[in-house]
PDB file as gemmi writes it, atoms N, CA and C in Angstrom:
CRYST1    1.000    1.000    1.000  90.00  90.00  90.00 P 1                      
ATOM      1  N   UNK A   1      25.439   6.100  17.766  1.00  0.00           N  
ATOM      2  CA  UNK A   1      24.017   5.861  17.790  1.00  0.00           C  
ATOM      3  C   UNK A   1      23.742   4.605  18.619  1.00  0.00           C  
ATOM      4  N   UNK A   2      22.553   4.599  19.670  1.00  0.00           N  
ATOM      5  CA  UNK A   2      22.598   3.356  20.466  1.00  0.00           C  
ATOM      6  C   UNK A   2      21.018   2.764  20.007  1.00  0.00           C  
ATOM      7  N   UNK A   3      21.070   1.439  19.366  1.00  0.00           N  
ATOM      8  CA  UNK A   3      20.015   0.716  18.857  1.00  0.00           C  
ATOM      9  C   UNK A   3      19.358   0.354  20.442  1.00  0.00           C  
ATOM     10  N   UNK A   4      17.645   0.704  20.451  1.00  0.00           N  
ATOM     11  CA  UNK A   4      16.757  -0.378  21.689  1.00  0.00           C  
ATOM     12  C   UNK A   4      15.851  -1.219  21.186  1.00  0.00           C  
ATOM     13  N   UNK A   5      16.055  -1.976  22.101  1.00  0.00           N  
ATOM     14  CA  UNK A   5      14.634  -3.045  21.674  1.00  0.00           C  
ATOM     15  C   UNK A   5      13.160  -2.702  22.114  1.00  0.00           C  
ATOM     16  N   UNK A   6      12.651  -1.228  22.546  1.00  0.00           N  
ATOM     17  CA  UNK A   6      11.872  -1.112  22.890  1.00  0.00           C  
ATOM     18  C   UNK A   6      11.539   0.023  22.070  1.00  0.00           C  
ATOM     19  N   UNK A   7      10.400   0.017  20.834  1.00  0.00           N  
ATOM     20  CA  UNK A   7       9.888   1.178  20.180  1.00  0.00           C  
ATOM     21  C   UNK A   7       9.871   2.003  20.762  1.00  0.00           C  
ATOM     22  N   UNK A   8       9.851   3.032  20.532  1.00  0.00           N  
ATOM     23  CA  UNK A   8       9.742   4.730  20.583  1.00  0.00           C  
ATOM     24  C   UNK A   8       8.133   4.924  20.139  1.00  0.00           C  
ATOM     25  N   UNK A   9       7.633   5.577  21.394  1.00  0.00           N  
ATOM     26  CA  UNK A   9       5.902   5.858  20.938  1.00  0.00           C  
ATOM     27  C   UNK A   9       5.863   7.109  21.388  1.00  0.00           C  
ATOM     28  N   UNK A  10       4.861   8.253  20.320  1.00  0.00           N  
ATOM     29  CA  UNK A  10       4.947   9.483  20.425  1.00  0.00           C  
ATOM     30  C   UNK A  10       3.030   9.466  20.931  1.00  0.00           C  
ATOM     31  N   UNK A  11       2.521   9.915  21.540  1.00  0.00           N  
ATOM     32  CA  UNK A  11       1.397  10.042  21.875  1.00  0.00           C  
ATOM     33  C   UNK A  11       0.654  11.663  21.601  1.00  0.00           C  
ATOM     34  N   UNK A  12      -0.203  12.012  21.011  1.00  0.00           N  
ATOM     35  CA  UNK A  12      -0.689  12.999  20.199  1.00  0.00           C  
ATOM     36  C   UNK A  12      -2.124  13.314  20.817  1.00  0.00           C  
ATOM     37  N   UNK A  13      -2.178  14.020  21.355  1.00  0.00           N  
ATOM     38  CA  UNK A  13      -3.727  14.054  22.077  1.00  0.00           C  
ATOM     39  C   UNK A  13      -4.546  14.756  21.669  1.00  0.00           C  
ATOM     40  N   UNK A  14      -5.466  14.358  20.739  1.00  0.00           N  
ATOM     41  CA  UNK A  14      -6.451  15.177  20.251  1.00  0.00           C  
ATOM     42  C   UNK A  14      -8.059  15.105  20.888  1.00  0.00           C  
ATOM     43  N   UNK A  15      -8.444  15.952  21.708  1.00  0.00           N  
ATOM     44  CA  UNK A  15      -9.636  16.244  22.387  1.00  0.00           C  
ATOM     45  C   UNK A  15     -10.728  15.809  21.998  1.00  0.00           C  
ATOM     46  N   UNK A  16     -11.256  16.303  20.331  1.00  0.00           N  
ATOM     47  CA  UNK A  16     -11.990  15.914  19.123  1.00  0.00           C  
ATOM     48  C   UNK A  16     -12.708  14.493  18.858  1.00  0.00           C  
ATOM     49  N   UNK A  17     -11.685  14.059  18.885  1.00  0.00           N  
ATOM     50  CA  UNK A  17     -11.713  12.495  18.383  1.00  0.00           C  
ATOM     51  C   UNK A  17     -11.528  11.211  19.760  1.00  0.00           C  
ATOM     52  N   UNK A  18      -9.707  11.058  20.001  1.00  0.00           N  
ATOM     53  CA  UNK A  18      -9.274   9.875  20.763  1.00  0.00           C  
ATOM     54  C   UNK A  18      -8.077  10.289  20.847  1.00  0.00           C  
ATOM     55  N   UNK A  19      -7.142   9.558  21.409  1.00  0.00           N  
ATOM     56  CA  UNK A  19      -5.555   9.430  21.248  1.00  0.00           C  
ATOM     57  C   UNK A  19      -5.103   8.893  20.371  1.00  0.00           C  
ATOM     58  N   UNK A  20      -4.157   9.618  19.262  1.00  0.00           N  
ATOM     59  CA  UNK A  20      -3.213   9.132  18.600  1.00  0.00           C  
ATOM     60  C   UNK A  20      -2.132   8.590  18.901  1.00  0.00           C  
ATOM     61  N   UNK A  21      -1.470   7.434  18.637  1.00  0.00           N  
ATOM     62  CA  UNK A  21      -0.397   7.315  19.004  1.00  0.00           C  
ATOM     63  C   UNK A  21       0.719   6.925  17.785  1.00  0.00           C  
ATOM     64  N   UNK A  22       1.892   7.525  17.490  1.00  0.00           N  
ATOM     65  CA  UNK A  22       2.409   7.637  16.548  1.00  0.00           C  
ATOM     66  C   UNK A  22       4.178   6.799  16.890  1.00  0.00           C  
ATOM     67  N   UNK A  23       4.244   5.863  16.197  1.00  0.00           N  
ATOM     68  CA  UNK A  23       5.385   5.151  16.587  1.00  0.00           C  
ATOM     69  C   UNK A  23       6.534   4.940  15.246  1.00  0.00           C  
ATOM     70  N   UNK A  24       7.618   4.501  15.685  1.00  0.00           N  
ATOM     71  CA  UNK A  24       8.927   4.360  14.763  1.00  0.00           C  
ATOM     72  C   UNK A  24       8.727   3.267  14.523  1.00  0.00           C  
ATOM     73  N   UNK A  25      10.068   2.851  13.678  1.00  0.00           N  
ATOM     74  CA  UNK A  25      10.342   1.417  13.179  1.00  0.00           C  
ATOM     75  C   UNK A  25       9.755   0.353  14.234  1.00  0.00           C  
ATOM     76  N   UNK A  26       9.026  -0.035  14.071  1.00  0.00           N  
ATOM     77  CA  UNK A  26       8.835  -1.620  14.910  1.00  0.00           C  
ATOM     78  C   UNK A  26       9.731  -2.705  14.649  1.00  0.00           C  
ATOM     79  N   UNK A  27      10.180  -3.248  13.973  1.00  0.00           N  
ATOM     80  CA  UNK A  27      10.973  -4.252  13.306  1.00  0.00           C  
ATOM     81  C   UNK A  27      10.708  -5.399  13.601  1.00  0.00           C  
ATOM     82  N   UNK A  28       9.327  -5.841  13.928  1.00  0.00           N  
ATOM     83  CA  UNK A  28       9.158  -7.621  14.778  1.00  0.00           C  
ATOM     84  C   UNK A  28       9.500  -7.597  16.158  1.00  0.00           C  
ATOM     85  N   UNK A  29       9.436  -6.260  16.927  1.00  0.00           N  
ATOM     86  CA  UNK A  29       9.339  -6.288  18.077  1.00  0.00           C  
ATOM     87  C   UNK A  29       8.048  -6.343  18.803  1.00  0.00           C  
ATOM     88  N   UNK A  30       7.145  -7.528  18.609  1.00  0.00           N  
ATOM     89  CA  UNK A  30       5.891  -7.038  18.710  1.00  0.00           C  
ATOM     90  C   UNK A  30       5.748  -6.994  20.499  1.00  0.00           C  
ATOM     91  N   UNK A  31       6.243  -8.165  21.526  1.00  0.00           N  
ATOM     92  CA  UNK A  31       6.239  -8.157  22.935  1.00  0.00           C  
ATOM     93  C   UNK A  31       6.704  -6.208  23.612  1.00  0.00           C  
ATOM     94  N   UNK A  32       7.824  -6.218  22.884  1.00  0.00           N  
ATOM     95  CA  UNK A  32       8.079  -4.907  23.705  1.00  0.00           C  
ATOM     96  C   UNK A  32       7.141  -3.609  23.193  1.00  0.00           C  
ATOM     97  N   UNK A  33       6.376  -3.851  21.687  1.00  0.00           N  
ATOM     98  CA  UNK A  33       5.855  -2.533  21.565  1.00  0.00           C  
ATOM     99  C   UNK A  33       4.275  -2.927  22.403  1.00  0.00           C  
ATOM    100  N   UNK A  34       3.972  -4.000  22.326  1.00  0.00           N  
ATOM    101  CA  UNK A  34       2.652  -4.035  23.461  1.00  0.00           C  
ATOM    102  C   UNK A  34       2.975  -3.930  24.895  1.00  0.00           C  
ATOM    103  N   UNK A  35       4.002  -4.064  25.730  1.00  0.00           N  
ATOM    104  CA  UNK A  35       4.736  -3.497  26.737  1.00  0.00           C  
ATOM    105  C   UNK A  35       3.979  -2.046  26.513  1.00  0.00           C  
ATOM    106  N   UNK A  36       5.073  -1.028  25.604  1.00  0.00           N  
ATOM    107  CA  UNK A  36       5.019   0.127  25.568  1.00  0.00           C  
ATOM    108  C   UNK A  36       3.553   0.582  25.395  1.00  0.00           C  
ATOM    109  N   UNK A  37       2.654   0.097  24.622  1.00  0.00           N  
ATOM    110  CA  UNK A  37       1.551   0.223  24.547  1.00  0.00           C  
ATOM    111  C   UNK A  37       0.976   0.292  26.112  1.00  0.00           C  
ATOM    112  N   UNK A  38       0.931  -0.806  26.180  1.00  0.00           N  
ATOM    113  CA  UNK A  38       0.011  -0.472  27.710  1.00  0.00           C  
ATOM    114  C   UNK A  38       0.676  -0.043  29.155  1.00  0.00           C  
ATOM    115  N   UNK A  39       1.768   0.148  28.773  1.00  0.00           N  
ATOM    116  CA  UNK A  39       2.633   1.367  29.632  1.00  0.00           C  
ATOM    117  C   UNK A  39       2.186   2.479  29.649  1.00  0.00           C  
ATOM    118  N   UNK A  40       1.478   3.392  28.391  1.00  0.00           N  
ATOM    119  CA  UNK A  40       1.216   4.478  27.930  1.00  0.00           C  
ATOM    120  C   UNK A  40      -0.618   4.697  28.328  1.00  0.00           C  
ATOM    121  N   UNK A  41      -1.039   3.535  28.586  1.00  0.00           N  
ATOM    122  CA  UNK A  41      -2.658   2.847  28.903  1.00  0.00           C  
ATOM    123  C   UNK A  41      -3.666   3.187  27.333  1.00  0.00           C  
ATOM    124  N   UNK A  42      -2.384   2.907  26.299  1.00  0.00           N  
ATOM    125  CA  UNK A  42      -3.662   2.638  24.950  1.00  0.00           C  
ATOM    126  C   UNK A  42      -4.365   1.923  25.303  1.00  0.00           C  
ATOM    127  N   UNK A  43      -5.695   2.345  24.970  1.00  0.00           N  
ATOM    128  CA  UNK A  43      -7.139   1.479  24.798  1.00  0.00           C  
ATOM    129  C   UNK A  43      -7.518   1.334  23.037  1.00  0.00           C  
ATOM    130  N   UNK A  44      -7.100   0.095  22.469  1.00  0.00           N  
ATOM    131  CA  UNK A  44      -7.886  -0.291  21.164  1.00  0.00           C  
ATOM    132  C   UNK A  44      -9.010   0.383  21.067  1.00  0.00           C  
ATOM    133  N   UNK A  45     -10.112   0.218  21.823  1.00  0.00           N  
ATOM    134  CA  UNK A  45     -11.160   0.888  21.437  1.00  0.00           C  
ATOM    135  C   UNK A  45     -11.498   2.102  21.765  1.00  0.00           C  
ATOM    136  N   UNK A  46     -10.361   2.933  22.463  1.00  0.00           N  
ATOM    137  CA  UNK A  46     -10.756   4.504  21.911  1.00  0.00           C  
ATOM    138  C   UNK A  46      -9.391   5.276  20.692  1.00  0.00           C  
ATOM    139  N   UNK A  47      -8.051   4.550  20.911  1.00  0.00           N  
ATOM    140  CA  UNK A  47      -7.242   5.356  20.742  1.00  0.00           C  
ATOM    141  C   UNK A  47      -6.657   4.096  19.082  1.00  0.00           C  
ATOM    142  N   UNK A  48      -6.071   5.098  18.543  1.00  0.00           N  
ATOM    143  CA  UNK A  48      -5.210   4.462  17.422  1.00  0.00           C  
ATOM    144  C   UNK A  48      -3.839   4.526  16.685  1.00  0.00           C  
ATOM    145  N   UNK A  49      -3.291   3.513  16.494  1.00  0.00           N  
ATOM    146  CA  UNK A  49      -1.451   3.742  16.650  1.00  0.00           C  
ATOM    147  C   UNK A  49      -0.788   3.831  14.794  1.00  0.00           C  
ATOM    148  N   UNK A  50      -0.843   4.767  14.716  1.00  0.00           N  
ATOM    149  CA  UNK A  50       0.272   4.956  13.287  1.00  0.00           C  
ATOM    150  C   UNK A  50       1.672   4.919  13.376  1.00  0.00           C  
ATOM    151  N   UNK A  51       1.861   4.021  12.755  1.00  0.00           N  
ATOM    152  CA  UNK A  51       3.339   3.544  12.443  1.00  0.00           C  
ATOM    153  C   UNK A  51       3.922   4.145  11.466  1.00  0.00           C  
ATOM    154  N   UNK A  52       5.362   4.447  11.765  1.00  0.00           N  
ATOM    155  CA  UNK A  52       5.972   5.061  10.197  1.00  0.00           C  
ATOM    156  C   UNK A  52       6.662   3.342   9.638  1.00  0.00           C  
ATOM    157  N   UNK A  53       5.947   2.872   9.465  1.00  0.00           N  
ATOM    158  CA  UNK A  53       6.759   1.642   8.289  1.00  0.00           C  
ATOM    159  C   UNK A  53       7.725   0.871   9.331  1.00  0.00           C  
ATOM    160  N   UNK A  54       8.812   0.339   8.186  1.00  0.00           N  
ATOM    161  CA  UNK A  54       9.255  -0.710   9.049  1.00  0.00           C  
ATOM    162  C   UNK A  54       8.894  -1.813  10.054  1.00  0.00           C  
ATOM    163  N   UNK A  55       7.764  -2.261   9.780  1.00  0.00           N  
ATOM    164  CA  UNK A  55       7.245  -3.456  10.646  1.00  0.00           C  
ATOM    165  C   UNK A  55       8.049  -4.552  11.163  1.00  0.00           C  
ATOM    166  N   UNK A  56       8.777  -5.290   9.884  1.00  0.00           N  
ATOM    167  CA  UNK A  56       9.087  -6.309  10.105  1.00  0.00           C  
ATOM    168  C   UNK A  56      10.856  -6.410   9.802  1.00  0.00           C  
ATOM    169  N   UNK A  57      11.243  -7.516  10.298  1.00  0.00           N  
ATOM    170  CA  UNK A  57      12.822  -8.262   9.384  1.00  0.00           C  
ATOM    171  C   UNK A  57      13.832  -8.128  10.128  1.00  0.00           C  
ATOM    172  N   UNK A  58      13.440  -7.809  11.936  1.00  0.00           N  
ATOM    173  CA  UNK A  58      14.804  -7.849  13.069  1.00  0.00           C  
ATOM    174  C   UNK A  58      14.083  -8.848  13.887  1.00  0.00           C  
ATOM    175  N   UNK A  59      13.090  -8.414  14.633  1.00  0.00           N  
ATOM    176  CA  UNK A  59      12.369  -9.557  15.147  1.00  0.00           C  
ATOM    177  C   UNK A  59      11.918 -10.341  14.718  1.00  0.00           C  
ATOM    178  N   UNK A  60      11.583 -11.108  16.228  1.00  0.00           N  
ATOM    179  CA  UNK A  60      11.175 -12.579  16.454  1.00  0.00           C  
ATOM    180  C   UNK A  60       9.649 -12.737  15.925  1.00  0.00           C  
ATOM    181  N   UNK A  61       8.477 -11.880  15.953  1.00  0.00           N  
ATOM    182  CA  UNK A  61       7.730 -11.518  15.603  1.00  0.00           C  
ATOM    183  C   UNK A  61       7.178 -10.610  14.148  1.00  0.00           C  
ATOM    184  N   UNK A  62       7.766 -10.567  13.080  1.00  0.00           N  
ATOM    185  CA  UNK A  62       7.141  -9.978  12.164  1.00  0.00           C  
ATOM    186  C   UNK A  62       6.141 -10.172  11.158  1.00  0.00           C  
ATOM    187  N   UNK A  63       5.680 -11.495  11.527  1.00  0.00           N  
ATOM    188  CA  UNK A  63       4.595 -11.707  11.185  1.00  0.00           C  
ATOM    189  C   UNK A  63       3.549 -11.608  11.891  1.00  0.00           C  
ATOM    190  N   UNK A  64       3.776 -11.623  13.261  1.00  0.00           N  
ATOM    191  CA  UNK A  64       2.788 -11.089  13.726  1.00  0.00           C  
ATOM    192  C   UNK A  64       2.040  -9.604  14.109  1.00  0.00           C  
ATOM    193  N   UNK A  65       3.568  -9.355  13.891  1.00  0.00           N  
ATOM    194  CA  UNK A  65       3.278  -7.362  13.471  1.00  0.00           C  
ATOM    195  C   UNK A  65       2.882  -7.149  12.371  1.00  0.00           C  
ATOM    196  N   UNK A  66       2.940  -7.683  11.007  1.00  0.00           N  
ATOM    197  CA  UNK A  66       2.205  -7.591  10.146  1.00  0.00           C  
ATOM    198  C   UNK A  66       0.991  -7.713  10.255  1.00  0.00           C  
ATOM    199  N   UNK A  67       0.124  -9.082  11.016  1.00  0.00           N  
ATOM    200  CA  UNK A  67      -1.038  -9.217  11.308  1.00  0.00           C  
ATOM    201  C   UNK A  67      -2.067  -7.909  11.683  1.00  0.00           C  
ATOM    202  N   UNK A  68      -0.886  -7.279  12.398  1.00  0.00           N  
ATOM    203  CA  UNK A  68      -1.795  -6.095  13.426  1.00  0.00           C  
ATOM    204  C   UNK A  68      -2.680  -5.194  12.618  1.00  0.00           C  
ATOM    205  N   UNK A  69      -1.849  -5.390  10.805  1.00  0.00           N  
ATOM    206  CA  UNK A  69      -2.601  -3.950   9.828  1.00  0.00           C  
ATOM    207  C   UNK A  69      -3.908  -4.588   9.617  1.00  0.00           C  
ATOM    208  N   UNK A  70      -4.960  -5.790  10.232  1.00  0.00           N  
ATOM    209  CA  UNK A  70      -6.262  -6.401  10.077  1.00  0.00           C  
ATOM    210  C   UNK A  70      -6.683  -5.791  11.373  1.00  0.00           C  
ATOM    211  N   UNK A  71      -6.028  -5.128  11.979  1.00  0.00           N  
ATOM    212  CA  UNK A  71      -6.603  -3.925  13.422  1.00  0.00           C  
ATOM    213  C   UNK A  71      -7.502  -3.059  13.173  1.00  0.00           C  
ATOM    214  N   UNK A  72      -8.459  -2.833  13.508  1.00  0.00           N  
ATOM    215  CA  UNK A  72      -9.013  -1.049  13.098  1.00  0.00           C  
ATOM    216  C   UNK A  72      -8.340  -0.290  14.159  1.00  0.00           C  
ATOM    217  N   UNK A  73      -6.863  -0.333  14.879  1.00  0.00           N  
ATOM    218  CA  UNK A  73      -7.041   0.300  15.620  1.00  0.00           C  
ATOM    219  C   UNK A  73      -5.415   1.028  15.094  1.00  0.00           C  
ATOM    220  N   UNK A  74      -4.678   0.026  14.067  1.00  0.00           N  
ATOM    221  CA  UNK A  74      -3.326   0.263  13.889  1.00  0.00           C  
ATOM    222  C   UNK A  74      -3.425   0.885  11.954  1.00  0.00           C  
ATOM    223  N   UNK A  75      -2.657   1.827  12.202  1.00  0.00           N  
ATOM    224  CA  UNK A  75      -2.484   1.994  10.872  1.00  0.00           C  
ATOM    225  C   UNK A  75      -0.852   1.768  10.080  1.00  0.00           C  
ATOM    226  N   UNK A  76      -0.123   1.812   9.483  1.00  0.00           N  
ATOM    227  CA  UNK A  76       0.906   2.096   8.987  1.00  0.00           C  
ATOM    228  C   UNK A  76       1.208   2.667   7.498  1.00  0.00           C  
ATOM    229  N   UNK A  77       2.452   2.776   7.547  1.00  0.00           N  
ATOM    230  CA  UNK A  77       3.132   3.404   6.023  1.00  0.00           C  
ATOM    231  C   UNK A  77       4.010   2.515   5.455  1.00  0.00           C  
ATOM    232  N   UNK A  78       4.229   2.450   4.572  1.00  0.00           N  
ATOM    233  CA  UNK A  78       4.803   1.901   3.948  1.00  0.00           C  
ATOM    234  C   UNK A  78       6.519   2.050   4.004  1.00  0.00           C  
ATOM    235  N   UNK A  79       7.420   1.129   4.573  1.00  0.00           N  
ATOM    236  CA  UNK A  79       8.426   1.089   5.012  1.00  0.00           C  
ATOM    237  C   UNK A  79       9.567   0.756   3.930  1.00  0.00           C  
ATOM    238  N   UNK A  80      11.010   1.037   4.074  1.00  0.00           N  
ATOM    239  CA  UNK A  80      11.859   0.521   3.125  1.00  0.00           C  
ATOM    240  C   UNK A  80      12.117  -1.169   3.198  1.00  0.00           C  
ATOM    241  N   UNK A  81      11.680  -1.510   4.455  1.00  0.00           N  
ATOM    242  CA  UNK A  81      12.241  -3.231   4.515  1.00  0.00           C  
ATOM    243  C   UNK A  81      10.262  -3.426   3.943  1.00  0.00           C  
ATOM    244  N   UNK A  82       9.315  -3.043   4.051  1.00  0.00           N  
ATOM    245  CA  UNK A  82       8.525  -3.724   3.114  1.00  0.00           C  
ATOM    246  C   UNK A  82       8.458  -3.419   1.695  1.00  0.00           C  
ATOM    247  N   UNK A  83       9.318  -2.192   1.404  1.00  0.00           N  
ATOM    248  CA  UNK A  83       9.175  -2.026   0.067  1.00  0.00           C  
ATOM    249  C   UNK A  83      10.248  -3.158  -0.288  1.00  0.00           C  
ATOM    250  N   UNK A  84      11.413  -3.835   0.231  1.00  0.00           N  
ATOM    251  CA  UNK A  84      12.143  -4.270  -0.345  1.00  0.00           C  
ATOM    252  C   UNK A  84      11.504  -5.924  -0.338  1.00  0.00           C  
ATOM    253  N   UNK A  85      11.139  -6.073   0.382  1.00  0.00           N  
ATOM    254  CA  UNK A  85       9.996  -7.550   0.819  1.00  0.00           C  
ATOM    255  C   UNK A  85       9.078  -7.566  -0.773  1.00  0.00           C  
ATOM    256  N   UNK A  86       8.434  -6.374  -1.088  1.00  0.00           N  
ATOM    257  CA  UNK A  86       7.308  -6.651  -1.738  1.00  0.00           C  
ATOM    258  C   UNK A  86       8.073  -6.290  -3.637  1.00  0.00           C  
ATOM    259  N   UNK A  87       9.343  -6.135  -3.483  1.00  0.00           N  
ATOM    260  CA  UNK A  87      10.320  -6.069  -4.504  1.00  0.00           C  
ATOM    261  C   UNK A  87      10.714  -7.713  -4.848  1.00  0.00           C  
ATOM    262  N   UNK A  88      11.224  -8.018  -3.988  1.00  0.00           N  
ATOM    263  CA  UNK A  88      11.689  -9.115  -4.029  1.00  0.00           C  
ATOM    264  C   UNK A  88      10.496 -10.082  -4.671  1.00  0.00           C  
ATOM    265  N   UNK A  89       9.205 -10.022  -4.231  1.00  0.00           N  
ATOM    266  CA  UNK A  89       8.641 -11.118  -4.732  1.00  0.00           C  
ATOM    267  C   UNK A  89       7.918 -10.950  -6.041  1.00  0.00           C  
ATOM    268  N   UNK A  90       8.171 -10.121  -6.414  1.00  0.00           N  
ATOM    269  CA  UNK A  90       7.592  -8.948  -7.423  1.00  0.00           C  
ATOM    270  C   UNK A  90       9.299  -9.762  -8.951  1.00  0.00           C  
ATOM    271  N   UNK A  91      10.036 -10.306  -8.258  1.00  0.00           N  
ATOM    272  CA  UNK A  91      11.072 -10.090  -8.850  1.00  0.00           C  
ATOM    273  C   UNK A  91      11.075 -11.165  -9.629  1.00  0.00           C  
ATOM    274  N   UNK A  92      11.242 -11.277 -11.025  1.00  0.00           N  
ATOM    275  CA  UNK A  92      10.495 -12.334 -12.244  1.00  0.00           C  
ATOM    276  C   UNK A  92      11.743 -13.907 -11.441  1.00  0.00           C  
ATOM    277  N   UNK A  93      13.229 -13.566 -11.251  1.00  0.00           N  
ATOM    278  CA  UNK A  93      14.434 -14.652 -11.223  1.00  0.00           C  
ATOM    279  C   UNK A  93      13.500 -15.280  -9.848  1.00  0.00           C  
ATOM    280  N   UNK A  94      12.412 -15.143  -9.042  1.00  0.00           N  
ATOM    281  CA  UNK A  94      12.063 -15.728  -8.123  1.00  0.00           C  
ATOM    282  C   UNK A  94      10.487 -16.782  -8.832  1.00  0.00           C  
ATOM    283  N   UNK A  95      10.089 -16.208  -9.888  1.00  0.00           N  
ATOM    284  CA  UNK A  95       9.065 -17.363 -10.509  1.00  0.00           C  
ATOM    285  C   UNK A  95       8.923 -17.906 -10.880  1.00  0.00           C  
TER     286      UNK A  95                                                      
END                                                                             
């Protein structure tokens, strides 16, 4: 299996509405997935990007990929590295 530093973006074109754009793990790669973004010519204000989870906890950036879910333009799911993030603090030996 060969790991990249550049998300994987699936683009979904629905006539109806706008462009979907549907992406993998991000992991705090936020420079290369806005690369890919406007490689692809997303426009924030017509088109909108669903994430399957995994935002954060490889990159240099995961807080600022977190930021992005205050977007109306980004959506996501709920990932195993944030379920384990929101475990952890959830976890009584940490209060």
């Amino acid at each position: 299996m060969k790991l990249t530093t550049t998300p994987a973006v699936k683009v979904i074109k629905d006539p109806n509405v706008r462009d979907y754009y549907v992406c993998g793990d991000i992991h705090g790669m936020l420079n290369p997935l806005l690369a890919k973004l406007r490689q692809l010519g997303f426009d924030p204000e017509l088109d909108r990007l669903v994430c399957c989870g995994d935002l954060g906890d490889r990159g240099w950036n995961s807080y600022e990929v977190a930021m992005l879910l205050k977007e109306d333009w980004f959506e996501s799911v709920l990932g195993n590295h944030e379920e384990m993030a929101l475990k952890s603090l959830m976890d009584s030996r940490f209060k």
